[in-house]
mmCIF file of C-alpha atoms and ligand atoms in Angstrom:
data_model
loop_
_atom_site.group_PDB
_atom_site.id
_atom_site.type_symbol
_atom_site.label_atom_id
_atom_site.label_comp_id
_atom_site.label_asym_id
_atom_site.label_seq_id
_atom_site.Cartn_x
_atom_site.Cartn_y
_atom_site.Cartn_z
ATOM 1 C CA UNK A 1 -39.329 14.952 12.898
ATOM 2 C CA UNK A 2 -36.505 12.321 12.795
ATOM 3 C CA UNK A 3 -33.794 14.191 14.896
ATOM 4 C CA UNK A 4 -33.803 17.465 16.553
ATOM 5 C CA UNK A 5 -31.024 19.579 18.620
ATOM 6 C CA UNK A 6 -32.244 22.548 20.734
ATOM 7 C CA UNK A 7 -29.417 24.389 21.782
ATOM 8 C CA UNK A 8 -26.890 21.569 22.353
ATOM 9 C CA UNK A 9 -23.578 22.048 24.011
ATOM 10 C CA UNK A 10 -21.426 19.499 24.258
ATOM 11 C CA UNK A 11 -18.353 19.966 26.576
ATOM 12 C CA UNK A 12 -15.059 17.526 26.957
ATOM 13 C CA UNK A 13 -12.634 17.423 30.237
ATOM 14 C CA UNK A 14 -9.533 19.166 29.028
ATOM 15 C CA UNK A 15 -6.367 17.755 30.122
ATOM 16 C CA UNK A 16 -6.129 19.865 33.572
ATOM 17 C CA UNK A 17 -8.709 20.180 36.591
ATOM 18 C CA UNK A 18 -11.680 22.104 35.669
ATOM 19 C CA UNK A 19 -10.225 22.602 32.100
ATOM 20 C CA UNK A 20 -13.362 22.204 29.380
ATOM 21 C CA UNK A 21 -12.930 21.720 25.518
ATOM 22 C CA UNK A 22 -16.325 23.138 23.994
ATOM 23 C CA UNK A 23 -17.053 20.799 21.032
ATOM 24 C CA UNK A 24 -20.589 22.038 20.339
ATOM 25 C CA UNK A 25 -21.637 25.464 21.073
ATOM 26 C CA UNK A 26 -25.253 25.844 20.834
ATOM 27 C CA UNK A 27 -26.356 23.572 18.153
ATOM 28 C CA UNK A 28 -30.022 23.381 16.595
ATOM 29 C CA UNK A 29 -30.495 21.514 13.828
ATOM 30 C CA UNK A 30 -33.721 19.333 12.469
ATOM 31 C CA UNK A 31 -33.101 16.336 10.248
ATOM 32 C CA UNK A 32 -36.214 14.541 8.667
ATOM 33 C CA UNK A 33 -36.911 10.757 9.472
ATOM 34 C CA UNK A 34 -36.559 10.000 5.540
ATOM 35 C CA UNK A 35 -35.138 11.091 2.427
ATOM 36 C CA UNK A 36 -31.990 13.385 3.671
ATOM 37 C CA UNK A 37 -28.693 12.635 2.164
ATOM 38 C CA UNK A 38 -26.555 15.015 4.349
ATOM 39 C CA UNK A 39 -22.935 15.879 3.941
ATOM 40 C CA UNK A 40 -21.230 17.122 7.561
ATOM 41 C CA UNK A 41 -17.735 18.643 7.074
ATOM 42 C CA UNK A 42 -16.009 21.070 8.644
ATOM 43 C CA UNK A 43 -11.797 20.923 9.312
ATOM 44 C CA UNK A 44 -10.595 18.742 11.264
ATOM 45 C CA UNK A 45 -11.689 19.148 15.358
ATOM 46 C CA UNK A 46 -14.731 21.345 14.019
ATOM 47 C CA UNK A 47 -17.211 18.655 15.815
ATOM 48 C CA UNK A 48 -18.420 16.424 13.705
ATOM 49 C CA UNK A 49 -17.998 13.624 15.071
ATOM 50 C CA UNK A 50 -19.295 14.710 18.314
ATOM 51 C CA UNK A 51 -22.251 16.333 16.508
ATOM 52 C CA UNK A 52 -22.778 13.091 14.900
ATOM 53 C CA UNK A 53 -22.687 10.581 17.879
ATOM 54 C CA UNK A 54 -25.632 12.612 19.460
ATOM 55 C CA UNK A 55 -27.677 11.657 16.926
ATOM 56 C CA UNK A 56 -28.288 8.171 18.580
ATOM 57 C CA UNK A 57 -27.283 8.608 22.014
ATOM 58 C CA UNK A 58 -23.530 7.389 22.191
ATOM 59 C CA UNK A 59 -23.046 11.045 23.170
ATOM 60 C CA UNK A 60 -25.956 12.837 25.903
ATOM 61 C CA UNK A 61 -25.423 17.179 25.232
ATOM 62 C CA UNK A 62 -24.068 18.756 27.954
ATOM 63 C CA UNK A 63 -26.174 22.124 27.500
ATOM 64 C CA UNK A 64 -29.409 22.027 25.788
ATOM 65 C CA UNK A 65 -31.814 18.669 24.428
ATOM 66 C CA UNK A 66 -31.774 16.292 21.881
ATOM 67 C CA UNK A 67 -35.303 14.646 20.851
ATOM 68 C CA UNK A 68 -34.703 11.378 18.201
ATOM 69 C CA UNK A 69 -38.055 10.249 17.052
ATOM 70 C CA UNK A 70 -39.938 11.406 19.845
ATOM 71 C CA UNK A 71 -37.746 10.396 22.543
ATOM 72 C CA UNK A 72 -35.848 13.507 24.618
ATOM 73 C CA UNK A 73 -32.123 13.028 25.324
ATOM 74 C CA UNK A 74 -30.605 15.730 28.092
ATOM 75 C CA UNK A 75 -27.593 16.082 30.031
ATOM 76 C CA UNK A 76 -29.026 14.084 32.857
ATOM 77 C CA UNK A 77 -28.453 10.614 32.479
ATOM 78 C CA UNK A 78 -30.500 8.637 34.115
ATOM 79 C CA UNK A 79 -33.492 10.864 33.548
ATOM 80 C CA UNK A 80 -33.177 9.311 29.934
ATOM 81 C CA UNK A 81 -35.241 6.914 27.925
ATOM 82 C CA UNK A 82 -33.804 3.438 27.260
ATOM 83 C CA UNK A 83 -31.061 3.921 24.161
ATOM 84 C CA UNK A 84 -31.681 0.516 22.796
ATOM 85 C CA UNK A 85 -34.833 1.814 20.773
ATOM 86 C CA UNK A 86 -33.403 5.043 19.693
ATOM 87 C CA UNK A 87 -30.347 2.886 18.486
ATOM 88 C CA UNK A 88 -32.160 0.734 16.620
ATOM 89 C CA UNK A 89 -33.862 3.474 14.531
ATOM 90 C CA UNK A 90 -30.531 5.289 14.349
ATOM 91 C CA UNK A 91 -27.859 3.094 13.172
ATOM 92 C CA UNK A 92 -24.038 4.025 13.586
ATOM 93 C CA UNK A 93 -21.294 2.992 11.092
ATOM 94 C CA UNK A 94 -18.094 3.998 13.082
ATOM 95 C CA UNK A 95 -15.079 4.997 11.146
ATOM 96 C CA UNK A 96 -13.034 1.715 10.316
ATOM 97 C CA UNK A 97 -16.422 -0.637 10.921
ATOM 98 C CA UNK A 98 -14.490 -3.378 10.115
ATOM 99 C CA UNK A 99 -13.285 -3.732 13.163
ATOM 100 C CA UNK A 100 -16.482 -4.656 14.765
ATOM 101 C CA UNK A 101 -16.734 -7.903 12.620
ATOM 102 C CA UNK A 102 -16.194 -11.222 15.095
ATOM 103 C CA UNK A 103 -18.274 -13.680 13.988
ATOM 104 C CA UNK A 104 -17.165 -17.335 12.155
ATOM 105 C CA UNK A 105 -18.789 -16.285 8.664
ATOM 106 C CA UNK A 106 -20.421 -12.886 6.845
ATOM 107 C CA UNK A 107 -23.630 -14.487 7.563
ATOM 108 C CA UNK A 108 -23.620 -15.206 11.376
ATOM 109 C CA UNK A 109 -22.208 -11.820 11.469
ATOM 110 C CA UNK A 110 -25.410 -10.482 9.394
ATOM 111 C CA UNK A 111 -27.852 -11.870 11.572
ATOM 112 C CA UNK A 112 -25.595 -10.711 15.285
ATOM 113 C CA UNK A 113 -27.622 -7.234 15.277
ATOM 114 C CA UNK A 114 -31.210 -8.410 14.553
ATOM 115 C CA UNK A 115 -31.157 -11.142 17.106
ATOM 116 C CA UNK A 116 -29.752 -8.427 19.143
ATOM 117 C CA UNK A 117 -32.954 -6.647 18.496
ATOM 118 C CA UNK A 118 -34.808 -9.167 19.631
ATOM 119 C CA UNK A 119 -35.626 -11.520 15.983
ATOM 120 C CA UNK A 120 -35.882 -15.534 16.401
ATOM 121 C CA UNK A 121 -33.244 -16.888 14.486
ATOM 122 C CA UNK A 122 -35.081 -17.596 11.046
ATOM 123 C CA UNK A 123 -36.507 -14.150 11.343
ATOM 124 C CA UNK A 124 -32.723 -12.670 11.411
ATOM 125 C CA UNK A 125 -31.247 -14.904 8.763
ATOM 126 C CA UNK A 126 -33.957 -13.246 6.762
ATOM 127 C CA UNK A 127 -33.363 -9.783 7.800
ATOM 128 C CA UNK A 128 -29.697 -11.066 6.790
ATOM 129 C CA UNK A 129 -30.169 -12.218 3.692
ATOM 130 C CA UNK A 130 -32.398 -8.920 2.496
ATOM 131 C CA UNK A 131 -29.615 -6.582 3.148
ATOM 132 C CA UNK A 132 -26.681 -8.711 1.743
ATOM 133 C CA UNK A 133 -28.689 -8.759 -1.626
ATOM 134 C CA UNK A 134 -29.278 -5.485 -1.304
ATOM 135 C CA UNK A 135 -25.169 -4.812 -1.334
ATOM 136 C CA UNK A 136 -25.112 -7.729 -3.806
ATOM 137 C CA UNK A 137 -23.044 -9.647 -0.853
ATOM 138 C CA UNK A 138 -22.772 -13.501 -2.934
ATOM 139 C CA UNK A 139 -24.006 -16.782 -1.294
ATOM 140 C CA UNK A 140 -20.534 -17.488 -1.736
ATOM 141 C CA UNK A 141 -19.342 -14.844 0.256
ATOM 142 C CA UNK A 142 -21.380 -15.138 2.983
ATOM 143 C CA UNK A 143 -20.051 -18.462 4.277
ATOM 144 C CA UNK A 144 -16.564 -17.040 4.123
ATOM 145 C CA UNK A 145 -15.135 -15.889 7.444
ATOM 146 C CA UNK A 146 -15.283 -12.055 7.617
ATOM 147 C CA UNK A 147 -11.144 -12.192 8.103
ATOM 148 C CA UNK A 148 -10.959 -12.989 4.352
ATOM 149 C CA UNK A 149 -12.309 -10.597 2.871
ATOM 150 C CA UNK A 150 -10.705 -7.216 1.094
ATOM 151 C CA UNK A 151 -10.856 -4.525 3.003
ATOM 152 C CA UNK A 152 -13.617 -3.200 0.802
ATOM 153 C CA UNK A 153 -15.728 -5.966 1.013
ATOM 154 C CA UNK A 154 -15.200 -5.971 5.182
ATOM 155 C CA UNK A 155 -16.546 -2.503 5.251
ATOM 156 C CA UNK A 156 -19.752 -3.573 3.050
ATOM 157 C CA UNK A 157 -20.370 -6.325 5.425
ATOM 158 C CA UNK A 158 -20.282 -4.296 8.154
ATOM 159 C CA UNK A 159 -22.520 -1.541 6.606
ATOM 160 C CA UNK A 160 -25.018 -4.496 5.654
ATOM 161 C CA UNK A 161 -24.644 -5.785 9.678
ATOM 162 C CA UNK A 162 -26.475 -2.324 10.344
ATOM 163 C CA UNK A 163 -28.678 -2.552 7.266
ATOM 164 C CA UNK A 164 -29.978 -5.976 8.542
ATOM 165 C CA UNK A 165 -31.521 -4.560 11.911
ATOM 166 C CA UNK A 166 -33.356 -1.880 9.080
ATOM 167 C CA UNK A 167 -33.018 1.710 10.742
ATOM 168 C CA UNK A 168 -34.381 4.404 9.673
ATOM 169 C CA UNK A 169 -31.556 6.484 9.772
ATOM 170 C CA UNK A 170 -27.878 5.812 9.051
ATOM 171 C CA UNK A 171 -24.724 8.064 10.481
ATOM 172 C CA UNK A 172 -21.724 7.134 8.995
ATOM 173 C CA UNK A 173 -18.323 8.727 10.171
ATOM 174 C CA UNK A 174 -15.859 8.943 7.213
ATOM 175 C CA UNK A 175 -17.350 5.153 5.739
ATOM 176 C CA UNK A 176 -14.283 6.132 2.526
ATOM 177 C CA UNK A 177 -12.202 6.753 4.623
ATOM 178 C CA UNK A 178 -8.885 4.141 4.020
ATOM 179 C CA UNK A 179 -10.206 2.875 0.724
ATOM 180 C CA UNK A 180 -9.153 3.223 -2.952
ATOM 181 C CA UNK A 181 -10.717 5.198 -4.990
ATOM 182 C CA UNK A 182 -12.658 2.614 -6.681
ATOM 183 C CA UNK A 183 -13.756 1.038 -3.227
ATOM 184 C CA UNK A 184 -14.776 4.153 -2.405
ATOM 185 C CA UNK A 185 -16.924 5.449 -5.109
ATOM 186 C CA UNK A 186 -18.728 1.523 -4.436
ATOM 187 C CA UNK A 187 -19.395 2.362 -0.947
ATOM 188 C CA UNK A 188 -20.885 6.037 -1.682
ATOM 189 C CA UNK A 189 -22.949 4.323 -4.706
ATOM 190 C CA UNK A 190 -24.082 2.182 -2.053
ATOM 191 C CA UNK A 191 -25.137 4.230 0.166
ATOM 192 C CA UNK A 192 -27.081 6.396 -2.723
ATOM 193 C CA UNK A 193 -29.121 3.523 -3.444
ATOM 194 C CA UNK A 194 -29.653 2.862 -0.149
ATOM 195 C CA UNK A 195 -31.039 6.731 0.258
ATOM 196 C CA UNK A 196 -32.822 6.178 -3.143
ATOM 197 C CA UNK A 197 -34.427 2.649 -2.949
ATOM 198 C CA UNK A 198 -35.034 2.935 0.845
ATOM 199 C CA UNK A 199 -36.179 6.188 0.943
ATOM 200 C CA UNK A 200 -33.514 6.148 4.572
ATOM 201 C CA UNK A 201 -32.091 9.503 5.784
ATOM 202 C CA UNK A 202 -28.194 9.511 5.778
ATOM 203 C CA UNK A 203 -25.955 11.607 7.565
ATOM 204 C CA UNK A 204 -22.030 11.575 6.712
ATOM 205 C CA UNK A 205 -19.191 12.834 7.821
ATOM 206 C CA UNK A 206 -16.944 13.640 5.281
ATOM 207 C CA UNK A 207 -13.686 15.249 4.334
ATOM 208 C CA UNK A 208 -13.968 14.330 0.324
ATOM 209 C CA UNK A 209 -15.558 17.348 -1.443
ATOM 210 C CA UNK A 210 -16.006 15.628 -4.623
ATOM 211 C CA UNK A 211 -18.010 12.370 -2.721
ATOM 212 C CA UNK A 212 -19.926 15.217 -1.054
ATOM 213 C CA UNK A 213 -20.856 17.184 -4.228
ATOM 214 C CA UNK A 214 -21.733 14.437 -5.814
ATOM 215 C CA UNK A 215 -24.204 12.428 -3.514
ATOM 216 C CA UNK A 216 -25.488 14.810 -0.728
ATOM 217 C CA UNK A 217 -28.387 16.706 -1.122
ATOM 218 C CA UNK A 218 -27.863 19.092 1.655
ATOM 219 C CA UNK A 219 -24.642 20.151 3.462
ATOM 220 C CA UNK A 220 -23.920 21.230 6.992
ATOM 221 C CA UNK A 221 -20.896 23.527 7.938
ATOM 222 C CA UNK A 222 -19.178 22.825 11.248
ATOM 223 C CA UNK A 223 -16.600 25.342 12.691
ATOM 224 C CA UNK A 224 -15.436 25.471 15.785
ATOM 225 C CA UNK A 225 -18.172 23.765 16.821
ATOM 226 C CA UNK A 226 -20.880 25.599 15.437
ATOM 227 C CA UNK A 227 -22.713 25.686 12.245
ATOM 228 C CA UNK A 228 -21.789 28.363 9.805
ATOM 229 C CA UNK A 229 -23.869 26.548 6.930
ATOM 230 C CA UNK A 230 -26.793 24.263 6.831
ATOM 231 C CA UNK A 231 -27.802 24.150 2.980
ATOM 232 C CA UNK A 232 -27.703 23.243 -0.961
ATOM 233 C CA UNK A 233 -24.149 22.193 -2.119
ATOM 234 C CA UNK A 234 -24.070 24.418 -5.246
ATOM 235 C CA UNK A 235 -24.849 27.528 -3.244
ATOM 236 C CA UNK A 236 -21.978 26.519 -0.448
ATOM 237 C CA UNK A 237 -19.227 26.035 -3.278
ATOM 238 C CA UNK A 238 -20.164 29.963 -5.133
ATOM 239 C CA UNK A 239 -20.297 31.519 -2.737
ATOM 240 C CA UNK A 240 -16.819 31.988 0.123
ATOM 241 C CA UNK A 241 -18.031 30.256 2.709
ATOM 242 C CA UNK A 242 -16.404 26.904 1.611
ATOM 243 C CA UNK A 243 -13.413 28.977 1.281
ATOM 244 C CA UNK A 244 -13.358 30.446 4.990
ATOM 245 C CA UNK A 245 -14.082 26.716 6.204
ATOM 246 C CA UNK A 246 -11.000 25.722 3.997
ATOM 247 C CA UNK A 247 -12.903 23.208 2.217
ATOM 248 C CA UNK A 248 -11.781 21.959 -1.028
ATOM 249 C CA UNK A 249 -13.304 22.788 -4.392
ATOM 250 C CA UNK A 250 -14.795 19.822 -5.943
ATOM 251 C CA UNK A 251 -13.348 19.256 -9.125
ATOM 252 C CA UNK A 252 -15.776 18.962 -11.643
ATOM 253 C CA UNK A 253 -16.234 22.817 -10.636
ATOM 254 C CA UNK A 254 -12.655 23.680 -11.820
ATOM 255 C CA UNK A 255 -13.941 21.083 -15.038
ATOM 256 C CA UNK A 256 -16.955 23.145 -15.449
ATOM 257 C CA UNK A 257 -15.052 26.647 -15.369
ATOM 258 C CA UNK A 258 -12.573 25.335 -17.577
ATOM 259 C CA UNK A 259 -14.641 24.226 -19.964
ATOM 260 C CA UNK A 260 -17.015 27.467 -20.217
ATOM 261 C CA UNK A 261 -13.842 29.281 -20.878
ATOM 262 C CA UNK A 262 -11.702 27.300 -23.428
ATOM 263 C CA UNK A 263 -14.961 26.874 -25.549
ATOM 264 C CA UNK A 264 -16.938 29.611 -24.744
ATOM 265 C CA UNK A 265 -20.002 27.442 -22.717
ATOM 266 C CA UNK A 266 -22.161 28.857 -20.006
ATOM 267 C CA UNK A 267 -22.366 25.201 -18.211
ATOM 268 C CA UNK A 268 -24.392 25.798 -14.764
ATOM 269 C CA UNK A 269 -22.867 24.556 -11.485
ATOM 270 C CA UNK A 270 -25.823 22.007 -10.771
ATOM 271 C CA UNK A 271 -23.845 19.274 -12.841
ATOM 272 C CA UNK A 272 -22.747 16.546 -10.351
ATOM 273 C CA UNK A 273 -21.121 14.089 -12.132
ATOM 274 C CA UNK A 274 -18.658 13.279 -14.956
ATOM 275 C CA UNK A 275 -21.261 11.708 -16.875
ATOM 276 C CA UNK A 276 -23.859 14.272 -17.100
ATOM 277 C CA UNK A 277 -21.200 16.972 -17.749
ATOM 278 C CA UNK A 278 -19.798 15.052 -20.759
ATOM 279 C CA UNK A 279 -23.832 14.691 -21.962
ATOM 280 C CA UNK A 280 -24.120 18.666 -21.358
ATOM 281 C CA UNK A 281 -20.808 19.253 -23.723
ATOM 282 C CA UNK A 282 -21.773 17.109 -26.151
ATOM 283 C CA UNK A 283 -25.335 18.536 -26.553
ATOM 284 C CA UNK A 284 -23.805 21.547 -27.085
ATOM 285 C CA UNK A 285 -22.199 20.279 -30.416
ATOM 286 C CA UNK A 286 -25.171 18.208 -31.637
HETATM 287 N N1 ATP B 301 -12.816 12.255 23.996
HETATM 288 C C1 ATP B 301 -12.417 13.533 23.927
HETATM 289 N N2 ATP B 301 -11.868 14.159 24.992
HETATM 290 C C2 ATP B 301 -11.470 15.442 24.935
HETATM 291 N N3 ATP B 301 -11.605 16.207 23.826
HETATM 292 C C3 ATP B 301 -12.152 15.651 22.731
HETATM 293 C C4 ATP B 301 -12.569 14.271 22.719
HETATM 294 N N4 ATP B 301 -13.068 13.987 21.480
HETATM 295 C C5 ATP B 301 -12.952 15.128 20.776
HETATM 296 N N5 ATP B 301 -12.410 16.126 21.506
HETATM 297 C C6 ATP B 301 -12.163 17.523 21.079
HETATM 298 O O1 ATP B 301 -13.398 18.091 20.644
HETATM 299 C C7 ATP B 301 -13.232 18.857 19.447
HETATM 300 C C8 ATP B 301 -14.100 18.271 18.342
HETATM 301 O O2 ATP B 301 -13.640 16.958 18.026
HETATM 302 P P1 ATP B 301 -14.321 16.009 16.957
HETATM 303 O O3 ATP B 301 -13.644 14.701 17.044
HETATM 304 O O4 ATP B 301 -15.797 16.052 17.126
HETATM 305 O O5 ATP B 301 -13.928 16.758 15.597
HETATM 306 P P2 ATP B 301 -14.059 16.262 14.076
HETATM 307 O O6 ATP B 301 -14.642 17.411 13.327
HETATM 308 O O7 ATP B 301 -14.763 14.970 14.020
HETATM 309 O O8 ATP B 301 -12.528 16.109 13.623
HETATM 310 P P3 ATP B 301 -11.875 15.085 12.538
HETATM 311 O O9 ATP B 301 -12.196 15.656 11.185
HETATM 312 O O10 ATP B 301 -10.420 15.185 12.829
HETATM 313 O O11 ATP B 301 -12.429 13.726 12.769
HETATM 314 C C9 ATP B 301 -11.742 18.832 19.140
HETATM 315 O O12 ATP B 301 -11.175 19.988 19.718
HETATM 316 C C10 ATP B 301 -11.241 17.594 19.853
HETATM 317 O O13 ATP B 301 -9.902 17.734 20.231
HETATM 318 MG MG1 MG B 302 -14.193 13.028 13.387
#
């Protein structure tokens, strides 16, 4: 198993004296080392994004265990292995990643987290160069200074930083999140090849139901801190529980309705993408 909760609780200090918020109420959940493509949403303050940074240690439960590729994280903190492994199988892409770029050009900035994990230098510029033609980062752009890019290309640089160090797992908290459309559906196509290529497990947080129907392969509820649904995405949007978690309908669901009932089509929900609808419609009329 890649990641495991057993019963986690995770508890905040509210503003007053002995005052708790209860952001996770007895979570399990298993995620597999490879392959996953999960979707987390839930309205806003559900607890995703404390759910998410347990996943790799930046938050320890306060009730209950974490275990991340065989290493046990509970609420005692200095019974706990070292987080420097665990974090280097679990990589984190915070929200706005951007801002963790410092270095004088993309490539030094490539090669921080590697040498970080312990690479000589020529092993890291490697590592480096793998993921940046993975993104298709250009020689060109790597010897620019990170501070002139587009905002775009800042946030692929900083999801190839993490690439670079190669974990197994990626959590990404809203990576869309600020972009353009177009930047957006770059940075999800990204990631799918990533998941695809790779064979990596991906977990992200997301409040865009149409990125989420059309990449994840499995999608967890979150409300009020617990899960409501852990499961496939075309299930979630028949039947109410998207509704009761006021989640948005994706569109091409509306697109498929509206189409079986101006021409009379009985077009199945497991259509993802505007491509593969149009192909549907058209094969209809062949
Ligand atoms: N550092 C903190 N201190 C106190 N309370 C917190 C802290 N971080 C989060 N919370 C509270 O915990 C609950 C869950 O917050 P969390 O940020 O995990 O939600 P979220 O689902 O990620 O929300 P969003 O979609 O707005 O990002 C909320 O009630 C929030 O107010
Ligand atoms: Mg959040």
């Amino acid at each position: 198993m890649g990641i495991s909760f057993k019963e986690v609780s995770h508890l905040y200090p509210g503003a007053r004296k002995k005052e708790w918020i209860c952001a996770l109420e007895e979570i399990s959940l298993e995620i597999a080392p490879t392959d996953e493509f999960i979707a987390l949403v839930g309205q806003t303050g559900s607890g995703k994004s404390t759910l998410l940074q347990h996943m790799n240690g930046l938050l320890l439960p306060s009730k209950g265990c974490v275990e991340i590729f065989g290493k046990t994280l509970t609420p005692k903190k200095n019974k706990n292995p070292k987080l420097k492994e665990i974090r280097k199988r679990v990589g984190f892409v915070f929200q706005f990643p951007e801002y963790q770029l410092f270095e004088e050009t993309v490539l030094k900035d490539l090669m921080f987290a590697p040498k970080n994990f312990g690479l000589k230098e020529a092993q890291a510029k490697e590592k480096a160069l793998e993921a940046a033609k993975l993104l298709n980062l250009d020689s060109e752009l790597l010897r620019k200074s990170p501070f002139n890019l587009s905002g775009g290309q800042m946030r692929k640089v900083a999801i190839a930083g993490i690439l670079a160090y190669d974990p197994d797992i990626l959590l990404l908290d809203e990576p869309t999140r600020g972009l353009d459309p177009q930047s957006a559906e770059e940075i999800m196509e990204m990631f799918y090849e990533i998941h695809r290529k790779l064979h990596k497990t991906i977990v992200l947080i997301s409040h865009d139901m149409d990125l989420v129907y059309r990449y994840a392969t499995r999608v967890v509820v979150l409300n009020q801190g617990k899960i409501v649904y852990d499961g496939d995405k075309v299930s979630l949007f028949q039947s109410d529980v998207y509704r009761k978690n006021h989640l948005t309908r994706p569109q091409i669901l509306d697109l498929i309705d509206y189409l079986n009932e101006r021409l009379n089509l009985s077009l199945s929900f497991d259509i993802f993408n505007e491509r593969d609808l149009l192909e549907k419609v058209v094969r209809y009329y062949e």
